[in-house]
Amino acid sequence: MERILLGTYTKNTSEGIYSIDLVDGHLVNLSLVAKAQNPTYLDYD
């Protein structure tokens, strides 16, 4: 299983940064990780 983090524009219903899992070629388990306004990139250390 791989985990993907993605930022979303928050103009409508999105709330910020989400986590989603990749299992057998399918995206599953979308969950909100952090509320942020229009996160355009992620810095991971």
mmCIF file of C-alpha atoms in Angstrom:
data_model
loop_
_atom_site.group_PDB
_atom_site.id
_atom_site.type_symbol
_atom_site.label_atom_id
_atom_site.label_comp_id
_atom_site.label_asym_id
_atom_site.label_seq_id
_atom_site.Cartn_x
_atom_site.Cartn_y
_atom_site.Cartn_z
ATOM 1 C CA MET A 1 0.000 0.000 0.000
ATOM 2 C CA GLU A 2 1.215 3.485 -0.864
ATOM 3 C CA ARG A 3 -0.048 6.704 0.705
ATOM 4 C CA ILE A 4 -0.480 9.856 -1.382
ATOM 5 C CA LEU A 5 -0.905 13.376 0.024
ATOM 6 C CA LEU A 6 -2.667 15.936 -2.117
ATOM 7 C CA GLY A 7 -3.598 19.567 -1.748
ATOM 8 C CA THR A 8 -6.854 20.938 -3.108
ATOM 9 C CA TYR A 9 -8.285 24.311 -3.964
ATOM 10 C CA THR A 10 -10.731 25.190 -1.202
ATOM 11 C CA LYS A 11 -13.163 27.470 -3.024
ATOM 12 C CA ASN A 12 -16.109 25.034 -2.932
ATOM 13 C CA THR A 13 -16.310 21.986 -0.660
ATOM 14 C CA SER A 14 -12.656 20.979 -0.276
ATOM 15 C CA GLU A 15 -10.973 21.775 3.037
ATOM 16 C CA GLY A 16 -7.248 21.435 2.376
ATOM 17 C CA ILE A 17 -4.769 18.544 2.441
ATOM 18 C CA TYR A 18 -6.002 14.982 2.028
ATOM 19 C CA SER A 19 -4.458 11.547 2.353
ATOM 20 C CA ILE A 20 -5.446 8.720 0.037
ATOM 21 C CA ASP A 21 -4.177 5.143 -0.166
ATOM 22 C CA LEU A 22 -3.266 3.257 -3.336
ATOM 23 C CA VAL A 23 -4.220 -0.416 -2.981
ATOM 24 C CA ASP A 24 -3.956 -2.800 -5.952
ATOM 25 C CA GLY A 25 -4.178 0.115 -8.405
ATOM 26 C CA HIS A 26 -7.250 1.638 -6.731
ATOM 27 C CA LEU A 27 -7.509 4.843 -4.699
ATOM 28 C CA VAL A 28 -9.209 4.200 -1.342
ATOM 29 C CA ASN A 29 -9.651 5.737 2.125
ATOM 30 C CA LEU A 30 -9.715 9.463 1.349
ATOM 31 C CA SER A 31 -9.323 11.426 4.583
ATOM 32 C CA LEU A 32 -8.643 15.030 5.571
ATOM 33 C CA VAL A 33 -5.161 15.453 7.082
ATOM 34 C CA ALA A 34 -5.086 19.218 7.658
ATOM 35 C CA LYS A 35 -7.348 22.161 7.004
ATOM 36 C CA ALA A 36 -5.550 24.746 4.871
ATOM 37 C CA GLN A 37 -6.672 27.404 2.417
ATOM 38 C CA ASN A 38 -5.668 26.543 -1.183
ATOM 39 C CA PRO A 39 -2.518 24.485 -0.488
ATOM 40 C CA THR A 40 -0.672 24.487 -3.817
ATOM 41 C CA TYR A 41 2.358 22.432 -2.791
ATOM 42 C CA LEU A 42 3.530 20.253 0.086
ATOM 43 C CA ASP A 43 6.953 20.390 1.750
ATOM 44 C CA TYR A 44 7.812 17.074 3.353
ATOM 45 C CA ASP A 45 10.870 16.716 5.552
#
